[in-house]
mmCIF file of C-alpha atoms in Angstrom:
data_model
loop_
_atom_site.group_PDB
_atom_site.id
_atom_site.type_symbol
_atom_site.label_atom_id
_atom_site.label_comp_id
_atom_site.label_asym_id
_atom_site.label_seq_id
_atom_site.Cartn_x
_atom_site.Cartn_y
_atom_site.Cartn_z
ATOM 1 C CA MET A 1 0.065 0.385 0.017
ATOM 2 C CA ASN A 2 1.353 3.759 -0.763
ATOM 3 C CA ILE A 3 -0.450 6.512 0.616
ATOM 4 C CA PHE A 4 -0.829 9.947 0.377
ATOM 5 C CA LEU A 5 -0.955 11.783 3.570
ATOM 6 C CA THR A 6 -2.020 15.308 4.183
ATOM 7 C CA GLY A 7 -1.674 17.457 7.546
ATOM 8 C CA ALA A 8 1.275 15.125 8.637
ATOM 9 C CA THR A 9 2.406 17.718 11.515
ATOM 10 C CA GLY A 10 -1.090 18.185 12.809
ATOM 11 C CA LEU A 11 -2.578 16.592 15.764
ATOM 12 C CA VAL A 12 -4.477 13.867 14.296
ATOM 13 C CA GLY A 13 -2.204 13.747 10.974
ATOM 14 C CA GLY A 14 0.720 13.170 13.135
ATOM 15 C CA GLU A 15 -0.322 10.636 14.963
ATOM 16 C CA LEU A 16 -2.444 8.977 11.938
ATOM 17 C CA LEU A 17 1.459 9.264 10.612
ATOM 18 C CA VAL A 18 3.161 6.990 13.302
ATOM 19 C CA THR A 19 0.493 4.428 13.121
ATOM 20 C CA LEU A 20 0.417 3.722 9.566
ATOM 21 C CA SER A 21 4.570 3.933 9.675
ATOM 22 C CA GLN A 22 4.574 0.636 11.820
ATOM 23 C CA ARG A 23 1.825 -1.263 9.701
ATOM 24 C CA LYS A 24 3.612 -4.213 7.761
ATOM 25 C CA GLU A 25 0.983 -3.555 4.584
ATOM 26 C CA VAL A 26 2.268 0.121 4.469
ATOM 27 C CA ASP A 27 4.990 0.664 1.650
ATOM 28 C CA LYS A 28 5.246 4.223 1.207
ATOM 29 C CA ILE A 29 3.943 7.154 3.051
ATOM 30 C CA TYR A 30 4.200 10.455 0.789
ATOM 31 C CA CYS A 31 3.358 13.397 3.185
ATOM 32 C CA LEU A 32 2.173 16.730 1.661
ATOM 33 C CA LEU A 33 4.593 19.461 3.533
ATOM 34 C CA ARG A 34 5.016 23.394 3.269
ATOM 35 C CA SER A 35 8.984 23.617 3.188
ATOM 36 C CA GLN A 36 11.084 25.287 1.208
ATOM 37 C CA THR A 37 13.428 22.744 0.978
ATOM 38 C CA GLU A 38 13.439 18.615 0.914
ATOM 39 C CA GLU A 39 15.845 18.663 4.273
ATOM 40 C CA GLN A 40 13.543 20.833 6.441
ATOM 41 C CA ALA A 41 10.348 19.053 5.034
ATOM 42 C CA LEU A 42 12.027 15.627 6.070
ATOM 43 C CA ALA A 43 13.501 17.898 9.715
ATOM 44 C CA ARG A 44 9.867 18.413 10.363
ATOM 45 C CA LEU A 45 8.674 15.029 9.920
ATOM 46 C CA GLU A 46 10.997 13.471 12.001
ATOM 47 C CA GLN A 47 9.947 16.000 14.959
ATOM 48 C CA VAL A 48 6.718 13.895 14.673
ATOM 49 C CA PHE A 49 8.357 10.727 15.520
ATOM 50 C CA ASN A 50 10.863 12.513 18.124
ATOM 51 C CA LEU A 51 8.106 13.817 19.986
ATOM 52 C CA HIS A 52 7.052 10.354 21.702
ATOM 53 C CA GLU A 53 10.513 8.460 20.264
ATOM 54 C CA ASP A 54 8.912 6.423 17.597
ATOM 55 C CA ASP A 55 10.827 5.015 14.407
ATOM 56 C CA PHE A 56 11.697 7.429 12.062
ATOM 57 C CA ASP A 57 12.058 5.582 8.989
ATOM 58 C CA ARG A 58 13.218 7.375 5.868
ATOM 59 C CA ASP A 59 12.968 5.317 3.428
ATOM 60 C CA LYS A 60 9.242 4.939 4.144
ATOM 61 C CA ILE A 61 8.115 8.412 4.919
ATOM 62 C CA ILE A 62 8.472 10.758 1.770
ATOM 63 C CA PRO A 63 7.866 14.111 2.272
ATOM 64 C CA VAL A 64 6.064 16.061 -1.055
ATOM 65 C CA LEU A 65 6.951 19.843 -1.164
ATOM 66 C CA GLY A 66 3.598 21.564 -1.902
ATOM 67 C CA ASN A 67 0.641 23.155 0.245
ATOM 68 C CA LEU A 68 -3.251 23.791 -0.071
ATOM 69 C CA PHE A 69 -3.194 27.351 -0.816
ATOM 70 C CA ASP A 70 -0.729 26.723 -3.977
ATOM 71 C CA GLU A 71 -2.896 26.963 -6.835
ATOM 72 C CA GLU A 72 -0.142 24.989 -9.117
ATOM 73 C CA LEU A 73 -1.169 22.283 -6.129
ATOM 74 C CA THR A 74 -3.117 20.122 -8.734
ATOM 75 C CA ALA A 75 -0.315 20.510 -11.752
ATOM 76 C CA SER A 76 2.322 19.597 -9.505
ATOM 77 C CA LEU A 77 1.260 16.711 -7.789
ATOM 78 C CA LYS A 78 -0.098 15.240 -11.536
ATOM 79 C CA SER A 79 3.401 15.880 -12.840
ATOM 80 C CA ASN A 80 5.329 13.743 -9.590
ATOM 81 C CA LYS A 81 6.153 10.602 -11.132
ATOM 82 C CA GLN A 82 6.662 8.946 -7.761
ATOM 83 C CA LEU A 83 3.153 9.392 -6.625
ATOM 84 C CA GLU A 84 1.567 7.906 -9.721
ATOM 85 C CA ASP A 85 1.422 4.730 -7.504
ATOM 86 C CA VAL A 86 -0.147 5.759 -4.905
ATOM 87 C CA ASP A 87 -3.581 3.853 -3.793
ATOM 88 C CA VAL A 88 -4.656 5.443 -0.960
ATOM 89 C CA ILE A 89 -5.035 8.913 -0.102
ATOM 90 C CA VAL A 90 -5.370 10.351 3.566
ATOM 91 C CA HIS A 91 -6.888 13.508 3.778
ATOM 92 C CA SER A 92 -6.256 14.938 7.419
ATOM 93 C CA ALA A 93 -4.906 18.358 6.697
ATOM 94 C CA ALA A 94 -7.570 21.045 7.803
ATOM 95 C CA ASN A 95 -7.600 24.852 8.957
ATOM 96 C CA THR A 96 -9.399 24.439 12.370
ATOM 97 C CA SER A 97 -9.519 27.776 13.753
ATOM 98 C CA PHE A 98 -12.928 28.898 15.156
ATOM 99 C CA SER A 99 -12.090 32.369 15.341
ATOM 100 C CA ARG A 100 -14.237 34.555 12.629
ATOM 101 C CA VAL A 101 -11.208 36.329 11.876
ATOM 102 C CA ASN A 102 -9.726 33.603 10.062
ATOM 103 C CA ASP A 103 -13.185 31.995 8.373
ATOM 104 C CA ASP A 104 -11.760 33.016 4.517
ATOM 105 C CA LEU A 105 -8.213 30.997 5.685
ATOM 106 C CA VAL A 106 -10.816 28.106 6.990
ATOM 107 C CA GLU A 107 -12.346 28.337 3.854
ATOM 108 C CA LYS A 108 -9.450 28.576 1.511
ATOM 109 C CA ALA A 109 -7.824 25.310 3.296
ATOM 110 C CA ASN A 110 -10.573 23.082 4.068
ATOM 111 C CA ILE A 111 -12.506 23.576 0.814
ATOM 112 C CA GLY A 112 -9.820 24.883 -1.682
ATOM 113 C CA GLY A 113 -7.530 22.980 -0.693
ATOM 114 C CA LEU A 114 -9.493 19.828 -0.782
ATOM 115 C CA THR A 115 -10.858 20.589 -4.360
ATOM 116 C CA LYS A 116 -7.168 20.301 -6.113
ATOM 117 C CA ILE A 117 -6.021 17.101 -4.035
ATOM 118 C CA LEU A 118 -9.600 15.920 -5.687
ATOM 119 C CA LEU A 119 -8.777 17.247 -8.985
ATOM 120 C CA TRP A 120 -5.352 15.124 -8.948
ATOM 121 C CA ALA A 121 -7.102 12.032 -6.991
ATOM 122 C CA LYS A 122 -9.938 11.602 -9.712
ATOM 123 C CA ASP A 123 -7.574 10.572 -11.998
ATOM 124 C CA LEU A 124 -5.085 8.332 -9.819
ATOM 125 C CA PRO A 125 -4.973 4.988 -12.081
ATOM 126 C CA HIS A 126 -4.711 3.047 -8.594
ATOM 127 C CA LEU A 127 -6.975 4.747 -6.140
ATOM 128 C CA GLN A 128 -8.453 2.639 -4.127
ATOM 129 C CA THR A 129 -9.597 4.475 -0.891
ATOM 130 C CA PHE A 130 -9.993 8.401 -0.402
ATOM 131 C CA LEU A 131 -10.073 8.491 3.108
ATOM 132 C CA TYR A 132 -11.369 11.969 4.222
ATOM 133 C CA ILE A 133 -10.951 13.102 7.974
ATOM 134 C CA GLY A 134 -13.956 15.111 8.930
ATOM 135 C CA THR A 135 -15.844 15.857 12.443
ATOM 136 C CA ALA A 136 -19.122 14.464 13.881
ATOM 137 C CA THR A 137 -20.003 18.263 14.490
ATOM 138 C CA ILE A 138 -21.112 18.706 11.453
ATOM 139 C CA CYS A 139 -24.508 17.785 12.696
ATOM 140 C CA GLY A 140 -24.986 21.856 13.432
ATOM 141 C CA LYS A 141 -26.341 23.297 16.283
ATOM 142 C CA ASP A 142 -30.317 22.532 15.679
ATOM 143 C CA VAL A 143 -29.211 18.856 16.822
ATOM 144 C CA LYS A 144 -29.726 19.109 20.740
ATOM 145 C CA ASP A 145 -29.340 16.528 23.469
ATOM 146 C CA ARG A 146 -29.430 13.044 22.355
ATOM 147 C CA VAL A 147 -27.633 10.472 19.938
ATOM 148 C CA VAL A 148 -26.217 11.603 16.427
ATOM 149 C CA HIS A 149 -25.657 9.026 13.362
ATOM 150 C CA GLU A 150 -24.037 9.131 10.784
ATOM 151 C CA ASP A 151 -26.850 9.142 8.005
ATOM 152 C CA GLU A 152 -28.115 12.624 9.094
ATOM 153 C CA SER A 153 -25.179 14.695 8.067
ATOM 154 C CA PRO A 154 -24.302 16.016 5.675
ATOM 155 C CA ASN A 155 -27.531 18.358 5.541
ATOM 156 C CA LEU A 156 -27.327 21.763 3.975
ATOM 157 C CA ASP A 157 -29.907 22.760 6.338
ATOM 158 C CA ALA A 158 -27.952 22.523 9.242
ATOM 159 C CA THR A 159 -26.752 25.626 11.366
ATOM 160 C CA HIS A 160 -23.213 26.074 12.017
ATOM 161 C CA LEU A 161 -21.740 27.504 15.107
ATOM 162 C CA VAL A 162 -18.408 28.135 13.172
ATOM 163 C CA LYS A 163 -16.786 28.105 9.671
ATOM 164 C CA TYR A 164 -14.713 25.251 10.212
ATOM 165 C CA THR A 165 -17.820 22.704 10.597
ATOM 166 C CA TYR A 166 -19.766 24.148 7.508
ATOM 167 C CA THR A 167 -16.133 23.655 5.489
ATOM 168 C CA LYS A 168 -16.064 19.896 6.807
ATOM 169 C CA MET A 169 -19.708 19.548 5.491
ATOM 170 C CA LYS A 170 -19.138 20.850 2.284
ATOM 171 C CA GLY A 171 -16.045 18.713 1.944
ATOM 172 C CA GLU A 172 -17.953 15.489 2.338
ATOM 173 C CA LEU A 173 -19.729 16.860 -0.632
ATOM 174 C CA LEU A 174 -17.225 17.884 -2.782
ATOM 175 C CA ILE A 175 -15.484 14.038 -2.253
ATOM 176 C CA ARG A 176 -19.025 12.680 -3.298
ATOM 177 C CA GLU A 177 -18.858 14.764 -6.804
ATOM 178 C CA HIS A 178 -15.770 13.757 -7.747
ATOM 179 C CA LEU A 179 -15.173 9.979 -6.459
ATOM 180 C CA PRO A 180 -17.231 6.763 -6.945
ATOM 181 C CA GLU A 181 -18.756 5.753 -3.521
ATOM 182 C CA GLU A 182 -16.941 2.560 -3.324
ATOM 183 C CA LYS A 183 -13.670 4.573 -3.180
ATOM 184 C CA ILE A 184 -14.809 7.136 -0.031
ATOM 185 C CA LEU A 185 -14.371 6.545 3.594
ATOM 186 C CA ILE A 186 -15.231 9.103 5.597
ATOM 187 C CA ALA A 187 -14.243 9.237 9.072
ATOM 188 C CA ARG A 188 -15.868 11.775 11.506
ATOM 189 C CA PRO A 189 -14.027 12.196 14.675
ATOM 190 C CA SER A 190 -15.797 13.961 18.058
ATOM 191 C CA ILE A 191 -14.075 16.153 19.897
ATOM 192 C CA ILE A 192 -10.081 15.161 19.660
ATOM 193 C CA MET A 193 -8.585 16.286 23.355
ATOM 194 C CA GLY A 194 -5.274 15.187 24.190
ATOM 195 C CA ASP A 195 -3.828 11.935 24.610
ATOM 196 C CA SER A 196 -4.760 8.667 26.829
ATOM 197 C CA ARG A 197 -1.136 8.056 27.515
ATOM 198 C CA PRO A 198 1.057 9.588 30.063
ATOM 199 C CA VAL A 199 2.864 11.129 27.085
ATOM 200 C CA VAL A 200 3.335 14.957 25.798
ATOM 201 C CA PRO A 201 0.166 15.922 23.590
ATOM 202 C CA ARG A 202 0.588 16.705 20.307
ATOM 203 C CA SER A 203 -1.207 19.420 20.596
ATOM 204 C CA PRO A 204 -3.100 21.730 23.080
ATOM 205 C CA VAL A 205 -6.155 21.870 20.551
ATOM 206 C CA ILE A 206 -9.437 21.711 22.681
ATOM 207 C CA LEU A 207 -6.954 21.184 26.017
ATOM 208 C CA TRP A 208 -6.323 25.107 25.889
ATOM 209 C CA ALA A 209 -10.563 25.235 26.313
ATOM 210 C CA MET A 210 -10.091 22.846 29.491
ATOM 211 C CA ALA A 211 -7.134 24.764 30.844
ATOM 212 C CA THR A 212 -8.771 27.736 30.699
ATOM 213 C CA ILE A 213 -12.041 26.459 32.263
ATOM 214 C CA ASN A 214 -9.819 25.383 35.140
ATOM 215 C CA HIS A 215 -8.654 28.927 35.663
ATOM 216 C CA LEU A 216 -11.909 30.350 35.504
ATOM 217 C CA ARG A 217 -14.106 28.242 38.184
ATOM 218 C CA LEU A 218 -16.997 30.017 37.456
ATOM 219 C CA ILE A 219 -18.691 28.571 34.084
ATOM 220 C CA PRO A 220 -21.266 30.004 32.237
ATOM 221 C CA VAL A 221 -22.530 26.128 30.844
ATOM 222 C CA ASN A 222 -24.368 23.446 31.446
ATOM 223 C CA GLU A 223 -22.445 20.840 33.579
ATOM 224 C CA TYR A 224 -24.690 18.208 32.654
ATOM 225 C CA ALA A 225 -25.061 17.984 29.147
ATOM 226 C CA GLN A 226 -23.107 15.455 27.528
ATOM 227 C CA LEU A 227 -19.421 15.649 26.034
ATOM 228 C CA ASP A 228 -18.460 13.348 22.951
ATOM 229 C CA ILE A 229 -14.859 13.523 23.823
ATOM 230 C CA ILE A 230 -12.093 11.404 22.891
ATOM 231 C CA PRO A 231 -7.802 11.287 23.042
ATOM 232 C CA VAL A 232 -6.145 11.372 19.786
ATOM 233 C CA ASP A 233 -4.183 8.137 19.831
ATOM 234 C CA TYR A 234 -7.797 6.419 20.362
ATOM 235 C CA ALA A 235 -8.959 8.177 17.177
ATOM 236 C CA ALA A 236 -5.440 7.572 15.020
ATOM 237 C CA ASN A 237 -5.976 3.834 16.060
ATOM 238 C CA ALA A 238 -9.288 3.676 15.294
ATOM 239 C CA ILE A 239 -9.220 5.614 11.964
ATOM 240 C CA VAL A 240 -6.175 2.985 11.212
ATOM 241 C CA GLU A 241 -8.231 0.058 11.892
ATOM 242 C CA LEU A 242 -10.817 1.074 9.948
ATOM 243 C CA LEU A 243 -8.852 1.376 6.836
ATOM 244 C CA PHE A 244 -8.101 -1.818 6.816
ATOM 245 C CA ALA A 245 -10.928 -3.191 7.984
ATOM 246 C CA ASP A 246 -13.508 -5.378 5.709
ATOM 247 C CA ARG A 247 -16.011 -2.410 5.886
ATOM 248 C CA HIS A 248 -19.967 -2.162 5.839
ATOM 249 C CA TYR A 249 -20.353 1.411 5.732
ATOM 250 C CA HIS A 250 -18.601 4.304 4.279
ATOM 251 C CA VAL A 251 -19.227 6.935 7.103
ATOM 252 C CA TYR A 252 -18.089 6.114 10.582
ATOM 253 C CA HIS A 253 -18.092 8.645 14.138
ATOM 254 C CA ILE A 254 -15.090 7.813 15.602
ATOM 255 C CA SER A 255 -16.521 8.792 18.857
ATOM 256 C CA ALA A 256 -17.001 7.994 22.826
ATOM 257 C CA GLY A 257 -20.591 7.236 21.720
ATOM 258 C CA GLU A 258 -23.173 6.838 24.971
ATOM 259 C CA GLU A 259 -20.953 4.312 26.572
ATOM 260 C CA GLY A 260 -17.586 6.883 26.784
ATOM 261 C CA ALA A 261 -19.115 10.270 26.679
ATOM 262 C CA THR A 262 -18.428 12.479 29.667
ATOM 263 C CA THR A 263 -19.667 15.897 31.079
ATOM 264 C CA ALA A 264 -18.551 19.069 32.572
ATOM 265 C CA ASN A 265 -19.552 18.012 35.679
ATOM 266 C CA LYS A 266 -17.246 14.998 35.716
ATOM 267 C CA LEU A 267 -14.269 16.736 34.001
ATOM 268 C CA SER A 268 -14.575 19.224 36.775
ATOM 269 C CA LYS A 269 -14.321 16.702 39.210
ATOM 270 C CA THR A 270 -11.188 15.536 37.891
ATOM 271 C CA LEU A 271 -9.631 18.895 37.691
ATOM 272 C CA SER A 272 -10.604 19.664 41.324
ATOM 273 C CA ALA A 273 -8.535 16.759 42.703
ATOM 274 C CA TYR A 274 -5.309 17.640 40.944
ATOM 275 C CA PHE A 275 -5.532 21.757 41.490
ATOM 276 C CA ASP A 276 -7.274 22.125 44.819
ATOM 277 C CA GLU A 277 -6.043 25.024 45.747
ATOM 278 C CA MET A 278 -8.508 27.154 43.493
ATOM 279 C CA PRO A 279 -11.802 28.290 44.138
ATOM 280 C CA PRO A 280 -14.653 25.011 43.698
ATOM 281 C CA PHE A 281 -15.976 24.992 40.228
ATOM 282 C CA ASN A 282 -19.296 26.525 39.987
ATOM 283 C CA PHE A 283 -21.618 26.571 37.320
ATOM 284 C CA ILE A 284 -24.011 29.195 36.223
ATOM 285 C CA ASN A 285 -26.779 29.863 33.670
ATOM 286 C CA LYS A 286 -25.419 30.504 30.106
ATOM 287 C CA SER A 287 -27.294 33.681 30.034
ATOM 288 C CA LEU A 288 -25.254 34.978 32.517
ATOM 289 C CA LEU A 289 -22.069 34.600 29.861
ATOM 290 C CA ASN A 290 -23.288 38.428 28.632
ATOM 291 C CA GLN A 291 -22.865 39.807 31.990
ATOM 292 C CA VAL A 292 -19.444 38.223 32.745
ATOM 293 C CA LYS A 293 -18.651 39.705 29.276
ATOM 294 C CA HIS A 294 -20.174 43.122 30.261
ATOM 295 C CA TRP A 295 -18.158 43.073 33.846
ATOM 296 C CA ALA A 296 -14.695 42.636 32.009
ATOM 297 C CA LYS A 297 -15.612 45.639 30.093
ATOM 298 C CA ASN A 298 -16.849 47.972 33.708
ATOM 299 C CA ARG A 299 -20.288 47.989 32.059
ATOM 300 C CA LEU A 300 -22.005 45.622 34.601
ATOM 301 C CA GLN A 301 -25.223 47.115 36.390
ATOM 302 C CA PRO A 302 -25.062 47.018 39.808
ATOM 303 C CA ASP A 303 -28.260 45.104 40.434
ATOM 304 C CA SER A 304 -27.055 42.125 38.040
ATOM 305 C CA GLU A 305 -27.501 38.854 39.026
ATOM 306 C CA LEU A 306 -23.540 37.787 38.297
ATOM 307 C CA TYR A 307 -22.659 40.372 41.780
ATOM 308 C CA SER A 308 -23.654 36.946 43.656
ATOM 309 C CA TYR A 309 -20.907 35.409 42.779
ATOM 310 C CA ARG A 310 -18.583 38.104 44.054
ATOM 311 C CA GLU A 311 -16.094 35.658 45.061
ATOM 312 C CA TYR A 312 -15.197 34.304 42.014
ATOM 313 C CA LEU A 313 -15.148 38.123 40.220
ATOM 314 C CA ASP A 314 -12.434 38.666 43.099
ATOM 315 C CA TYR A 315 -10.714 35.702 42.405
ATOM 316 C CA TRP A 316 -10.459 36.643 38.520
ATOM 317 C CA LYS A 317 -9.606 40.466 39.703
ATOM 318 C CA GLU A 318 -6.624 38.730 41.911
ATOM 319 C CA THR A 319 -5.654 35.836 39.319
ATOM 320 C CA PHE A 320 -5.837 38.311 35.554
ATOM 321 C CA GLN A 321 -4.791 41.658 36.912
ATOM 322 C CA ASP A 322 -5.930 43.251 34.107
ATOM 323 C CA LYS A 323 -9.530 42.978 33.128
ATOM 324 C CA SER A 324 -8.400 42.698 29.195
ATOM 325 C CA LYS A 325 -7.465 39.621 29.903
ATOM 326 C CA LEU A 326 -10.649 38.519 30.812
ATOM 327 C CA ARG A 327 -12.367 39.578 28.038
ATOM 328 C CA VAL A 328 -9.886 37.984 25.445
ATOM 329 C CA LEU A 329 -10.271 34.440 27.232
ATOM 330 C CA PHE A 330 -13.944 34.915 27.376
ATOM 331 C CA SER A 331 -13.992 35.586 23.414
ATOM 332 C CA GLY A 332 -11.537 32.375 22.753
ATOM 333 C CA LEU A 333 -14.275 30.076 24.808
ATOM 334 C CA ASP A 334 -17.043 31.310 23.625
ATOM 335 C CA PRO A 335 -17.604 28.695 20.835
ATOM 336 C CA TYR A 336 -16.436 25.970 23.184
ATOM 337 C CA LEU A 337 -19.017 26.820 25.458
ATOM 338 C CA GLU A 338 -21.497 27.053 22.726
ATOM 339 C CA PHE A 339 -20.389 23.637 21.557
ATOM 340 C CA MET A 340 -20.536 22.266 25.290
ATOM 341 C CA GLU A 341 -24.337 23.048 25.489
ATOM 342 C CA LEU A 342 -25.439 20.994 22.731
ATOM 343 C CA GLY A 343 -25.409 18.113 24.461
ATOM 344 C CA HIS A 344 -24.165 15.699 21.606
ATOM 345 C CA VAL A 345 -23.278 12.085 21.765
ATOM 346 C CA PHE A 346 -22.490 10.463 18.181
ATOM 347 C CA ASP A 347 -22.968 7.349 17.857
ATOM 348 C CA ASN A 348 -20.530 4.768 17.828
ATOM 349 C CA SER A 349 -22.278 1.428 16.953
ATOM 350 C CA ARG A 350 -21.104 1.176 13.138
ATOM 351 C CA LEU A 351 -17.163 1.542 14.302
ATOM 352 C CA LEU A 352 -17.398 -0.867 17.051
ATOM 353 C CA GLU A 353 -19.310 -3.251 14.947
ATOM 354 C CA ASP A 354 -16.397 -3.068 11.668
ATOM 355 C CA VAL A 355 -13.550 -2.355 14.338
ATOM 356 C CA ASN A 356 -12.324 -4.637 17.330
ATOM 357 C CA ILE A 357 -11.204 -1.578 19.187
ATOM 358 C CA GLY A 358 -13.589 -1.212 21.853
ATOM 359 C CA ASN A 359 -15.106 2.290 23.502
ATOM 360 C CA SER A 360 -12.798 5.055 24.571
ATOM 361 C CA VAL A 361 -11.815 5.784 28.203
ATOM 362 C CA PRO A 362 -13.775 8.595 28.758
ATOM 363 C CA ALA A 363 -12.364 11.979 29.091
ATOM 364 C CA ASP A 364 -12.697 12.868 33.021
ATOM 365 C CA ILE A 365 -10.631 9.283 33.621
ATOM 366 C CA TYR A 366 -7.958 9.525 30.725
ATOM 367 C CA ILE A 367 -7.378 13.734 31.403
ATOM 368 C CA ASN A 368 -5.217 12.352 34.576
ATOM 369 C CA ASN A 369 -2.496 11.826 32.263
ATOM 370 C CA SER A 370 -2.261 15.209 30.962
ATOM 371 C CA MET A 371 -1.937 17.037 34.447
ATOM 372 C CA GLN A 372 1.254 18.279 34.036
ATOM 373 C CA PHE A 373 0.389 19.432 30.580
ATOM 374 C CA VAL A 374 -2.623 21.478 31.452
ATOM 375 C CA GLU A 375 -1.181 23.158 34.063
ATOM 376 C CA LYS A 376 1.645 24.537 31.764
ATOM 377 C CA LEU A 377 -0.328 25.774 29.010
ATOM 378 C CA ASP A 378 -0.690 29.704 28.459
ATOM 379 C CA ILE A 379 -4.451 30.066 28.119
ATOM 380 C CA LEU A 380 -3.858 33.629 27.056
ATOM 381 C CA GLU A 381 -1.928 32.617 23.996
ATOM 382 C CA GLY A 382 -4.170 29.993 23.303
ATOM 383 C CA ALA A 383 -7.357 32.639 23.295
ATOM 384 C CA ILE A 384 -5.629 34.620 20.525
ATOM 385 C CA ASP A 385 -6.281 31.824 18.196
ATOM 386 C CA PRO A 386 -8.711 29.163 19.455
#
């Protein structure tokens, strides 16, 4: 098997690269990388393996220079003779930003970039599988507090909280326009946070939100809403196993499902046990978020309900000193709180039927392995590009 992989240095793509490289069935993995030289690209790939001291096989892992924003990418891939024997494409690259200021970049990467890959892929003579790493959250914000199944998406009528999920929905539709169904495999991970192993997580994505919530302690969100969260190692293992499995479907949730879902309440108990010097967690109604934002701007009316939580307001002033820092934090955290309110649980029965992997360990349990990393996260830096 000869694989072409995008997003090889990202959270999911990096873990997929390492996991795929360990499979004897895989002969070559061509990795699309944005680098000036092949030497620089190799160095970046080697860092992916060095993070957890995995073996890096230079004969098996081959960089391909290029990026999703290059208008000549399709032509460049078509003219690359070493790619003619590629029979599997794993498209993991994506701009995952939730920030509205990045919406244009998100669309160019996730729709424009994918289109360029597809225009090359559809003419590959030996292509067997196009594996697209999507997201279960394409179901949108209108679906609330229930189990979501694969066949409910993509739905053009879905309302999206952020541009990212919209582009991933459009991506699935694009793939179906360019490729026959028998060549399509879509993996839709739920929320990927951290690693279940006692290792340095490959990326602070999502962990940043948990670290921020941990620092704030007064949180305007429903603490009992279900959260479908999985670790990146489980996601990568499940996706790779699916690639080699005798599959009965073309679309799969890679998720915690009903057995492995957690809640903010359960996560808070795990965090409280480790960070016991902070005030106790207090979850308040989402409607108070606007009052929090007004307080951070010194515009909150004196009779506002938020003042009944003065202990936490004093704690914020002591901890953050400058209220502008709180404004930055809540601006970055806003979409995460919106997602947390939805109560999504993504059905994983298809995955468990076709792959012998078992359920993911719940996040409130496996996150114990990442506490030292969470403690060191710079939450203000993370808030700038959530």
